[in-house]
């Protein structure tokens, strides 16, 4: 049995007096998409930022892509692709230049061919030489997905990746997540969009006030949440 | 990716972006020119004849303009390029060195632009024999200022009012370096030989903050929001 893509044991994070995460314990398996759902302020994004090495847990043990955090954070960053609420592409550079910068930082072989392939796949090829500041919200989100996939990461960490996407963009996102998992990669999808969870996730965690409130097959967690909302 | 390759990649892309938008250079140059013009009107011409006063005016200008550059050098959570670097598989120390060197290049360019304006406005001159000394001391002081600025900016970038806090922290810590630079520059403008002491003090200052940044940047750049 292969090692978990994410293994968290008793993960805790505090911001001053506020406990953002309270002893989270869970695994994310390779070849599977784990959805993390919950209301605003439930700790979803804090969890994702810790997995992405942008923040550090105050307590607990964590390994991501088989490497221990925070000790092996450089090796972890080489193995993850992250989509946050910002595309993380400099607005003054063109999309191709911004992706080239990330390709350089990740040591991507044949970066020009890889950039052209991804821009084509995400429908951005006609705009790849335009400054990123001229892009719409949906195009920025597609560009963020290109950036996250550039170095063929083992683990995708996605924070509300469908924000701003139109129907075709959302379908493309779902297909990319499923294809990534079919290739043996793993994904952690942070969202409050239960449609995306139903479309992409195998398993779901429901966070409430920094604690795991429900953990199970995605369909069961969605049913429980919809039932709770109806009740 | 090795530390050296990561460092050179950060510098190359920082410079490439600045060449495209020129906002950091423009902000620093504008600050330097405004401060110099205001000081040229405000300072009594007879007192400005004192080389120590002239040296002080030059360094006040560079520090204020340099603080603008330092604040723009690290905007974790507010700058796509910085956040992109933070997510890259590179040692954070390489990011510190890269950002310090690119900030140093921008502040050096600002200083080079402001020197002729300063010499004209304050009717000052630098003895040709002292040019190398002035260049060496200026570069040492600007390097230390860049290292300190990047380190402090990484600590304050995610704090509310971080821009103000950066200046409040940076200016007092800079005092030893500023005192050495102003004393030496004043002696030079007055036609005296400043000797090796100011440069040695600045070198010690640089080594202190380059070392501190190398060791602490990983923690300093962490998200605290």
CSV table of C-alpha atoms in Angstrom, one decimal:
chain,number,residue,atom,x,y,z
A,1,UNK,CA,0.0,0.0,0.0
A,2,UNK,CA,1.5,3.4,-1.0
A,3,UNK,CA,2.1,6.2,1.6
A,4,UNK,CA,-0.7,8.7,2.0
A,5,UNK,CA,-0.4,11.9,0.0
A,6,UNK,CA,-1.2,13.8,3.2
A,7,UNK,CA,-1.0,12.4,6.7
A,8,UNK,CA,-2.1,14.8,9.5
A,9,UNK,CA,-2.1,13.8,13.2
A,10,UNK,CA,-3.5,16.2,15.8
A,11,UNK,CA,-2.9,19.3,13.6
A,12,UNK,CA,-3.6,22.5,15.5
A,13,UNK,CA,-3.2,26.2,14.7
A,14,UNK,CA,-4.0,29.3,16.8
A,15,UNK,CA,-4.1,33.0,15.9
A,16,UNK,CA,-3.8,34.8,19.2
A,17,UNK,CA,-6.8,33.7,21.3
A,18,UNK,CA,-8.6,32.1,18.3
A,19,UNK,CA,-8.2,28.4,17.7
A,20,UNK,CA,-8.3,28.0,13.9
A,21,UNK,CA,-7.6,24.3,13.8
A,22,UNK,CA,-8.2,21.9,16.8
A,23,UNK,CA,-6.4,18.6,16.5
A,24,UNK,CA,-7.2,17.5,12.9
A,25,UNK,CA,-6.3,13.9,12.1
A,26,UNK,CA,-6.9,12.6,8.6
A,27,UNK,CA,-5.2,11.0,5.6
A,28,UNK,CA,-5.5,11.8,1.9
A,29,UNK,CA,-4.7,8.8,-0.4
A,30,UNK,CA,-2.9,8.8,-3.7
A,31,UNK,CA,-5.3,8.5,-6.7
A,32,UNK,CA,-8.1,10.1,-4.7
A,33,UNK,CA,-9.6,13.6,-4.3
A,34,UNK,CA,-10.3,14.7,-0.8
A,35,UNK,CA,-12.8,17.6,-0.4
A,36,UNK,CA,-12.6,19.8,2.6
A,37,UNK,CA,-15.9,21.6,3.1
A,38,UNK,CA,-17.3,24.0,5.7
A,39,UNK,CA,-18.6,27.4,6.4
A,40,UNK,CA,-16.5,30.6,6.2
A,41,UNK,CA,-14.1,30.7,9.1
A,42,UNK,CA,-14.2,26.9,9.7
A,43,UNK,CA,-10.4,26.6,9.1
A,44,UNK,CA,-10.5,25.2,5.5
A,45,UNK,CA,-8.1,27.8,4.0
A,46,UNK,CA,-5.8,27.7,7.1
A,47,UNK,CA,-5.5,24.0,6.7
A,48,UNK,CA,-4.7,24.4,3.0
A,49,UNK,CA,-2.0,27.1,3.7
A,50,UNK,CA,-0.4,24.7,6.2
A,51,UNK,CA,-0.4,21.9,3.6
A,52,UNK,CA,1.1,24.3,1.1
A,53,UNK,CA,4.0,25.3,3.5
A,54,UNK,CA,2.8,28.9,3.6
A,55,UNK,CA,1.9,28.6,7.3
A,56,UNK,CA,3.1,26.4,10.1
A,57,UNK,CA,1.0,24.3,12.5
A,58,UNK,CA,1.5,25.0,16.2
A,59,UNK,CA,1.1,21.4,17.1
A,60,UNK,CA,0.7,17.9,15.5
A,61,UNK,CA,2.5,15.9,12.9
A,62,UNK,CA,2.2,16.4,9.2
A,63,UNK,CA,3.6,14.8,6.1
A,64,UNK,CA,2.7,15.9,2.6
A,65,UNK,CA,3.7,14.0,-0.5
A,66,UNK,CA,5.6,11.6,1.7
A,67,UNK,CA,7.8,14.3,3.3
A,68,UNK,CA,7.7,15.6,6.8
A,69,UNK,CA,6.7,19.3,7.5
A,70,UNK,CA,8.1,21.7,8.3
A,71,UNK,CA,11.4,19.9,8.1
A,72,UNK,CA,11.3,19.0,4.4
A,73,UNK,CA,9.3,22.0,3.1
A,74,UNK,CA,11.5,22.6,0.0
A,75,UNK,CA,11.0,19.0,-1.1
A,76,UNK,CA,7.2,19.3,-0.4
A,77,UNK,CA,7.0,22.5,-2.5
A,78,UNK,CA,8.5,20.6,-5.4
A,79,UNK,CA,5.7,18.0,-5.3
A,80,UNK,CA,2.6,20.2,-4.8
A,81,UNK,CA,0.7,22.4,-7.2
A,82,UNK,CA,-1.3,25.1,-5.4
A,83,UNK,CA,-4.3,27.2,-6.4
A,84,UNK,CA,-5.1,30.0,-4.0
A,85,UNK,CA,-7.4,33.0,-4.3
A,86,UNK,CA,-4.7,34.8,-6.3
A,87,UNK,CA,-3.2,33.5,-9.6
A,88,UNK,CA,0.3,34.2,-8.3
A,89,UNK,CA,1.4,35.5,-11.7
A,90,UNK,CA,2.9,39.0,-11.8
A,91,UNK,CA,0.4,41.3,-13.3
A,92,UNK,CA,3.0,43.3,-15.3
A,93,UNK,CA,4.3,40.2,-17.1
A,94,UNK,CA,2.6,38.3,-19.9
A,95,UNK,CA,1.0,34.9,-19.0
A,96,UNK,CA,3.8,33.1,-20.9
A,97,UNK,CA,6.5,35.1,-19.0
A,98,UNK,CA,4.8,34.5,-15.6
A,99,UNK,CA,4.6,30.7,-16.3
A,100,UNK,CA,8.2,30.8,-17.5
A,101,UNK,CA,9.2,32.3,-14.2
A,102,UNK,CA,7.4,29.4,-12.3
A,103,UNK,CA,8.9,26.9,-14.7
A,104,UNK,CA,12.4,28.2,-14.0
A,105,UNK,CA,11.8,28.1,-10.2
A,106,UNK,CA,10.6,24.4,-10.5
A,107,UNK,CA,13.3,23.4,-13.0
A,108,UNK,CA,10.7,22.3,-15.6
A,109,UNK,CA,12.4,20.6,-18.6
A,110,UNK,CA,11.4,22.0,-22.0
A,111,UNK,CA,9.4,24.8,-20.4
A,112,UNK,CA,8.2,26.5,-23.7
A,113,UNK,CA,6.6,23.3,-24.9
A,114,UNK,CA,5.0,22.6,-21.5
A,115,UNK,CA,3.6,26.2,-21.3
A,116,UNK,CA,2.3,26.0,-24.9
A,117,UNK,CA,0.6,22.7,-24.1
A,118,UNK,CA,-1.1,24.0,-20.9
A,119,UNK,CA,-2.2,27.3,-22.5
A,120,UNK,CA,-3.7,25.3,-25.3
A,121,UNK,CA,-5.5,22.9,-23.0
A,122,UNK,CA,-7.0,25.7,-20.8
A,123,UNK,CA,-8.0,27.8,-23.8
A,124,UNK,CA,-5.5,30.6,-23.1
A,125,UNK,CA,-3.2,30.2,-26.1
A,126,UNK,CA,-4.6,33.2,-27.9
A,127,UNK,CA,-3.9,35.4,-24.9
A,128,UNK,CA,-0.6,33.9,-23.6
A,129,UNK,CA,1.5,36.9,-24.7
A,130,UNK,CA,-0.9,39.5,-23.1
A,131,UNK,CA,-0.2,41.0,-19.7
A,132,UNK,CA,-1.9,39.1,-16.8
A,133,UNK,CA,-3.4,42.4,-15.6
A,134,UNK,CA,-5.7,42.4,-18.7
A,135,UNK,CA,-7.2,39.0,-17.8
A,136,UNK,CA,-10.8,38.5,-16.5
A,137,UNK,CA,-11.4,36.6,-13.2
A,138,UNK,CA,-12.2,33.4,-15.0
A,139,UNK,CA,-9.1,33.6,-17.2
A,140,UNK,CA,-7.0,34.3,-14.1
A,141,UNK,CA,-8.4,31.1,-12.5
A,142,UNK,CA,-7.5,29.1,-15.7
A,143,UNK,CA,-4.0,30.7,-15.6
A,144,UNK,CA,-3.7,29.6,-11.9
A,145,UNK,CA,-4.6,26.1,-12.9
A,146,UNK,CA,-1.9,26.2,-15.6
A,147,UNK,CA,0.6,27.4,-13.1
A,148,UNK,CA,-0.3,24.7,-10.6
A,149,UNK,CA,0.0,21.9,-13.1
A,150,UNK,CA,3.2,23.2,-14.8
A,151,UNK,CA,5.6,21.0,-13.0
A,152,UNK,CA,3.3,17.9,-13.0
A,153,UNK,CA,2.9,17.8,-9.2
A,154,UNK,CA,2.0,14.7,-7.2
A,155,UNK,CA,-0.5,16.5,-5.1
A,156,UNK,CA,-2.9,19.3,-6.0
A,157,UNK,CA,-4.0,21.7,-3.3
A,158,UNK,CA,-7.0,23.7,-4.6
A,159,UNK,CA,-8.7,26.5,-2.7
A,160,UNK,CA,-12.1,27.4,-4.2
A,161,UNK,CA,-10.7,26.6,-7.7
A,162,UNK,CA,-14.1,27.1,-9.4
A,163,UNK,CA,-14.4,30.8,-8.4
A,164,UNK,CA,-15.0,32.9,-11.4
A,165,UNK,CA,-15.0,30.0,-13.9
A,166,UNK,CA,-17.8,29.7,-16.4
A,167,UNK,CA,-19.5,26.4,-17.2
A,168,UNK,CA,-16.9,25.3,-19.7
A,169,UNK,CA,-14.1,26.3,-17.3
A,170,UNK,CA,-15.7,24.4,-14.5
A,171,UNK,CA,-16.1,21.3,-16.6
A,172,UNK,CA,-12.4,21.6,-17.6
A,173,UNK,CA,-11.5,21.9,-13.9
A,174,UNK,CA,-13.5,18.8,-13.0
A,175,UNK,CA,-11.9,16.8,-15.8
A,176,UNK,CA,-8.4,17.9,-14.8
A,177,UNK,CA,-8.9,16.9,-11.2
A,178,UNK,CA,-10.3,13.5,-12.3
A,179,UNK,CA,-7.5,12.9,-14.8
A,180,UNK,CA,-4.8,13.9,-12.2
A,181,UNK,CA,-6.2,11.4,-9.8
A,182,UNK,CA,-6.6,8.7,-12.5
A,183,UNK,CA,-2.8,9.1,-13.1
A,184,UNK,CA,-2.2,8.3,-9.5
A,185,UNK,CA,-1.9,11.9,-8.2
A,186,UNK,CA,-3.9,13.2,-5.2
A,187,UNK,CA,-6.0,16.3,-4.8
A,188,UNK,CA,-7.2,18.3,-1.7
A,189,UNK,CA,-10.1,20.4,-2.8
A,190,UNK,CA,-11.2,23.2,-0.4
A,191,UNK,CA,-14.6,24.5,-1.3
A,192,UNK,CA,-18.0,25.3,-0.2
A,193,UNK,CA,-19.4,24.3,-3.7
A,194,UNK,CA,-21.0,20.9,-3.1
A,195,UNK,CA,-21.5,20.5,-6.9
A,196,UNK,CA,-17.7,20.4,-7.3
A,197,UNK,CA,-17.4,18.0,-4.4
A,198,UNK,CA,-20.0,15.7,-6.0
A,199,UNK,CA,-18.3,16.0,-9.4
A,200,UNK,CA,-14.7,15.4,-8.3
A,201,UNK,CA,-14.2,14.1,-4.7
A,202,UNK,CA,-14.0,10.6,-3.5
A,203,UNK,CA,-14.0,11.5,0.2
A,204,UNK,CA,-15.0,14.6,2.1
A,205,UNK,CA,-14.2,16.2,5.4
A,206,UNK,CA,-16.6,18.7,6.9
A,207,UNK,CA,-14.9,21.2,9.2
A,208,UNK,CA,-16.8,23.1,11.8
A,209,UNK,CA,-14.9,25.6,14.1
A,210,UNK,CA,-11.6,24.0,13.3
A,211,UNK,CA,-12.7,20.5,14.1
A,212,UNK,CA,-13.6,17.6,11.8
A,213,UNK,CA,-17.4,17.3,12.0
A,214,UNK,CA,-17.8,14.6,9.4
A,215,UNK,CA,-15.4,12.4,7.5
A,216,UNK,CA,-16.6,9.8,4.9
A,217,UNK,CA,-17.4,9.1,1.3
A,218,UNK,CA,-18.2,12.4,-0.5
A,219,UNK,CA,-21.7,11.4,-1.4
A,220,UNK,CA,-22.5,10.6,2.2
A,221,UNK,CA,-21.1,13.8,3.5
A,222,UNK,CA,-23.0,15.8,0.9
A,223,UNK,CA,-26.2,14.0,1.7
A,224,UNK,CA,-25.7,14.8,5.4
A,225,UNK,CA,-25.0,18.4,4.7
A,226,UNK,CA,-27.9,18.8,2.4
A,227,UNK,CA,-30.1,17.1,4.9
A,228,UNK,CA,-28.8,19.3,7.7
A,229,UNK,CA,-29.5,22.4,5.5
A,230,UNK,CA,-33.0,21.2,4.7
A,231,UNK,CA,-33.7,20.5,8.4
B,1,UNK,CA,17.3,23.5,-7.4
B,2,UNK,CA,20.6,24.6,-5.8
B,3,UNK,CA,20.7,27.7,-3.6
B,4,UNK,CA,22.8,29.6,-6.2
B,5,UNK,CA,20.4,28.8,-9.1
B,6,UNK,CA,17.4,29.8,-6.9
B,7,UNK,CA,19.2,33.0,-5.9
B,8,UNK,CA,20.0,33.9,-9.5
B,9,UNK,CA,16.5,33.1,-10.7
B,10,UNK,CA,14.9,35.4,-8.1
B,11,UNK,CA,17.3,38.3,-9.0
B,12,UNK,CA,16.7,37.8,-12.7
B,13,UNK,CA,12.9,37.8,-12.5
B,14,UNK,CA,12.8,40.6,-9.9
B,15,UNK,CA,14.9,42.8,-12.3
B,16,UNK,CA,12.9,41.6,-15.3
B,17,UNK,CA,9.7,42.7,-13.7
B,18,UNK,CA,11.1,46.0,-12.5
B,19,UNK,CA,12.4,46.7,-16.0
B,20,UNK,CA,8.9,46.2,-17.2
B,21,UNK,CA,7.0,48.3,-14.7
B,22,UNK,CA,9.7,50.5,-13.2
B,23,UNK,CA,7.5,51.3,-10.2
B,24,UNK,CA,10.0,50.6,-7.4
B,25,UNK,CA,12.7,52.6,-9.1
B,26,UNK,CA,10.3,55.4,-9.9
B,27,UNK,CA,9.0,55.5,-6.4
B,28,UNK,CA,12.5,55.6,-4.9
B,29,UNK,CA,13.8,58.2,-7.3
B,30,UNK,CA,10.7,60.4,-6.8
B,31,UNK,CA,11.2,60.2,-3.0
B,32,UNK,CA,14.9,61.0,-3.3
B,33,UNK,CA,14.3,64.0,-5.6
B,34,UNK,CA,11.4,65.4,-3.5
B,35,UNK,CA,13.5,65.1,-0.3
B,36,UNK,CA,16.5,66.7,-1.9
B,37,UNK,CA,14.5,69.6,-3.3
B,38,UNK,CA,12.7,70.2,0.0
B,39,UNK,CA,15.9,70.1,1.9
B,40,UNK,CA,17.6,72.5,-0.5
B,41,UNK,CA,15.0,75.1,0.2
B,42,UNK,CA,14.7,74.4,3.9
B,43,UNK,CA,18.3,74.2,5.0
B,44,UNK,CA,20.2,77.4,5.7
B,45,UNK,CA,22.8,77.8,3.0
B,46,UNK,CA,25.5,78.9,5.4
B,47,UNK,CA,25.0,75.8,7.6
B,48,UNK,CA,24.8,73.6,4.5
B,49,UNK,CA,28.4,74.7,3.9
B,50,UNK,CA,29.3,72.4,6.8
B,51,UNK,CA,30.4,69.1,5.1
B,52,UNK,CA,28.8,67.0,7.9
B,53,UNK,CA,25.4,68.7,7.3
B,54,UNK,CA,25.7,68.0,3.6
B,55,UNK,CA,26.6,64.4,4.3
B,56,UNK,CA,23.6,64.1,6.6
B,57,UNK,CA,21.3,65.5,4.0
B,58,UNK,CA,22.5,63.0,1.4
B,59,UNK,CA,22.1,60.1,3.7
B,60,UNK,CA,18.7,61.2,5.0
B,61,UNK,CA,17.6,61.2,1.3
B,62,UNK,CA,18.9,57.8,0.6
B,63,UNK,CA,17.5,56.3,3.8
B,64,UNK,CA,14.0,57.6,3.1
B,65,UNK,CA,14.1,56.5,-0.5
B,66,UNK,CA,15.6,53.2,0.5
B,67,UNK,CA,12.8,52.5,3.0
B,68,UNK,CA,10.4,52.9,0.1
B,69,UNK,CA,12.3,50.3,-1.9
B,70,UNK,CA,12.5,48.0,1.1
B,71,UNK,CA,8.8,48.2,1.7
B,72,UNK,CA,8.1,47.2,-1.9
B,73,UNK,CA,10.7,44.4,-1.8
B,74,UNK,CA,8.6,42.1,0.3
B,75,UNK,CA,4.9,42.1,0.2
B,76,UNK,CA,3.9,38.6,1.4
B,77,UNK,CA,0.2,38.1,0.8
B,78,UNK,CA,0.0,41.3,-1.2
B,79,UNK,CA,2.3,40.6,-4.1
B,80,UNK,CA,1.8,37.7,-6.6
B,81,UNK,CA,5.5,37.5,-7.3
B,82,UNK,CA,6.5,37.2,-3.7
B,83,UNK,CA,3.8,34.6,-3.0
B,84,UNK,CA,4.9,32.7,-6.1
B,85,UNK,CA,8.5,32.6,-4.8
B,86,UNK,CA,7.3,31.5,-1.4
B,87,UNK,CA,5.5,28.5,-3.1
B,88,UNK,CA,8.6,27.6,-5.1
B,89,UNK,CA,10.9,24.7,-4.1
B,90,UNK,CA,13.7,26.9,-3.2
B,91,UNK,CA,15.3,27.5,0.2
B,92,UNK,CA,13.8,30.6,1.8
B,93,UNK,CA,17.4,31.9,2.4
B,94,UNK,CA,17.9,32.0,-1.4
B,95,UNK,CA,14.8,34.2,-1.6
B,96,UNK,CA,16.2,36.5,1.1
B,97,UNK,CA,19.5,36.8,-0.8
B,98,UNK,CA,17.8,37.3,-4.1
B,99,UNK,CA,15.5,40.0,-2.8
B,100,UNK,CA,18.3,41.7,-0.9
B,101,UNK,CA,20.5,41.8,-4.1
B,102,UNK,CA,17.6,43.1,-6.3
B,103,UNK,CA,16.7,45.7,-3.7
B,104,UNK,CA,20.4,46.6,-3.5
B,105,UNK,CA,20.6,47.1,-7.3
B,106,UNK,CA,17.5,49.3,-7.2
B,107,UNK,CA,18.7,51.5,-4.3
B,108,UNK,CA,22.2,51.7,-5.9
B,109,UNK,CA,20.5,53.0,-9.1
B,110,UNK,CA,18.5,55.5,-7.1
B,111,UNK,CA,21.6,56.7,-5.3
B,112,UNK,CA,23.6,57.0,-8.5
B,113,UNK,CA,20.7,59.1,-10.0
B,114,UNK,CA,20.5,61.4,-6.9
B,115,UNK,CA,24.2,62.1,-6.5
B,116,UNK,CA,24.5,64.6,-9.4
B,117,UNK,CA,21.3,66.3,-8.2
B,118,UNK,CA,22.7,66.6,-4.7
B,119,UNK,CA,26.0,68.0,-5.9
B,120,UNK,CA,24.2,70.6,-8.0
B,121,UNK,CA,21.6,71.6,-5.4
B,122,UNK,CA,24.2,71.9,-2.5
B,123,UNK,CA,27.1,73.1,-4.6
B,124,UNK,CA,29.2,70.3,-3.3
B,125,UNK,CA,32.0,68.4,-4.9
B,126,UNK,CA,33.8,65.1,-4.2
B,127,UNK,CA,37.6,65.1,-4.5
B,128,UNK,CA,38.5,62.7,-7.3
B,129,UNK,CA,40.8,60.8,-4.9
B,130,UNK,CA,37.8,60.2,-2.7
B,131,UNK,CA,35.4,58.8,-5.3
B,132,UNK,CA,36.4,55.2,-4.8
B,133,UNK,CA,36.0,55.6,-1.0
B,134,UNK,CA,32.6,57.2,-1.4
B,135,UNK,CA,31.5,54.4,-3.8
B,136,UNK,CA,32.7,51.7,-1.4
B,137,UNK,CA,31.1,53.2,1.7
B,138,UNK,CA,27.9,53.9,-0.2
B,139,UNK,CA,27.7,50.4,-1.6
B,140,UNK,CA,28.4,48.9,1.9
B,141,UNK,CA,25.7,51.1,3.5
B,142,UNK,CA,23.1,50.4,0.8
B,143,UNK,CA,23.8,46.6,1.0
B,144,UNK,CA,23.2,46.6,4.7
B,145,UNK,CA,20.2,48.8,4.4
B,146,UNK,CA,18.7,46.4,1.7
B,147,UNK,CA,19.4,43.3,3.9
B,148,UNK,CA,17.8,44.9,6.9
B,149,UNK,CA,14.9,46.3,4.9
B,150,UNK,CA,14.0,43.0,3.3
B,151,UNK,CA,14.3,41.1,6.6
B,152,UNK,CA,12.1,43.6,8.5
B,153,UNK,CA,9.6,44.0,5.6
B,154,UNK,CA,9.1,40.2,5.6
B,155,UNK,CA,8.3,40.4,9.3
B,156,UNK,CA,5.9,43.4,9.0
B,157,UNK,CA,4.3,42.7,5.6
B,158,UNK,CA,1.3,40.7,7.1
B,159,UNK,CA,0.8,43.1,10.0
B,160,UNK,CA,-1.8,45.9,9.9
B,161,UNK,CA,0.1,49.2,9.4
B,162,UNK,CA,3.2,47.2,8.3
B,163,UNK,CA,4.5,50.1,6.2
B,164,UNK,CA,4.7,52.4,9.2
B,165,UNK,CA,6.0,49.7,11.5
B,166,UNK,CA,8.8,48.9,9.0
B,167,UNK,CA,10.0,52.5,9.1
B,168,UNK,CA,9.7,52.6,12.9
B,169,UNK,CA,11.8,49.4,13.2
B,170,UNK,CA,14.2,50.1,10.4
B,171,UNK,CA,15.4,53.6,11.1
B,172,UNK,CA,16.7,53.1,14.7
B,173,UNK,CA,18.4,49.8,13.8
B,174,UNK,CA,20.1,51.6,10.9
B,175,UNK,CA,21.6,54.2,13.2
B,176,UNK,CA,25.1,52.7,13.6
B,177,UNK,CA,25.4,52.3,9.9
B,178,UNK,CA,24.1,55.7,9.2
B,179,UNK,CA,26.5,57.3,11.8
B,180,UNK,CA,29.5,55.6,10.2
B,181,UNK,CA,28.4,56.5,6.7
B,182,UNK,CA,27.6,60.2,7.6
B,183,UNK,CA,30.8,60.7,9.5
B,184,UNK,CA,33.0,59.3,6.7
B,185,UNK,CA,31.1,61.1,3.9
B,186,UNK,CA,31.3,64.4,5.9
B,187,UNK,CA,35.1,64.0,6.3
B,188,UNK,CA,35.4,63.2,2.6
B,189,UNK,CA,33.3,66.2,1.5
B,190,UNK,CA,35.4,68.4,3.9
B,191,UNK,CA,38.6,67.2,2.1
B,192,UNK,CA,39.8,64.9,5.0
B,193,UNK,CA,40.8,61.3,4.7
B,194,UNK,CA,38.0,59.3,6.5
B,195,UNK,CA,40.3,56.2,7.0
B,196,UNK,CA,39.1,52.6,7.1
B,197,UNK,CA,37.0,52.8,10.3
B,198,UNK,CA,33.6,53.8,8.7
B,199,UNK,CA,34.0,51.0,6.1
B,200,UNK,CA,34.9,48.4,8.7
B,201,UNK,CA,31.8,49.4,10.8
B,202,UNK,CA,29.6,49.1,7.8
B,203,UNK,CA,31.1,45.8,6.8
B,204,UNK,CA,30.3,44.5,10.3
B,205,UNK,CA,26.7,45.8,10.0
B,206,UNK,CA,26.3,44.1,6.7
B,207,UNK,CA,27.6,40.8,7.9
B,208,UNK,CA,25.3,41.0,10.9
B,209,UNK,CA,22.1,41.5,9.0
B,210,UNK,CA,23.0,39.3,6.0
B,211,UNK,CA,23.6,36.5,8.5
B,212,UNK,CA,20.4,37.3,10.5
B,213,UNK,CA,18.4,37.3,7.3
B,214,UNK,CA,19.9,34.0,6.1
B,215,UNK,CA,19.1,32.3,9.4
B,216,UNK,CA,15.7,34.0,10.2
B,217,UNK,CA,14.0,34.6,6.8
B,218,UNK,CA,12.2,31.2,6.8
B,219,UNK,CA,10.5,32.1,10.0
B,220,UNK,CA,10.1,35.8,9.2
B,221,UNK,CA,8.3,35.1,5.9
B,222,UNK,CA,5.8,32.8,7.5
B,223,UNK,CA,2.1,33.6,7.2
B,224,UNK,CA,0.8,35.1,10.4
B,225,UNK,CA,-2.6,36.3,9.3
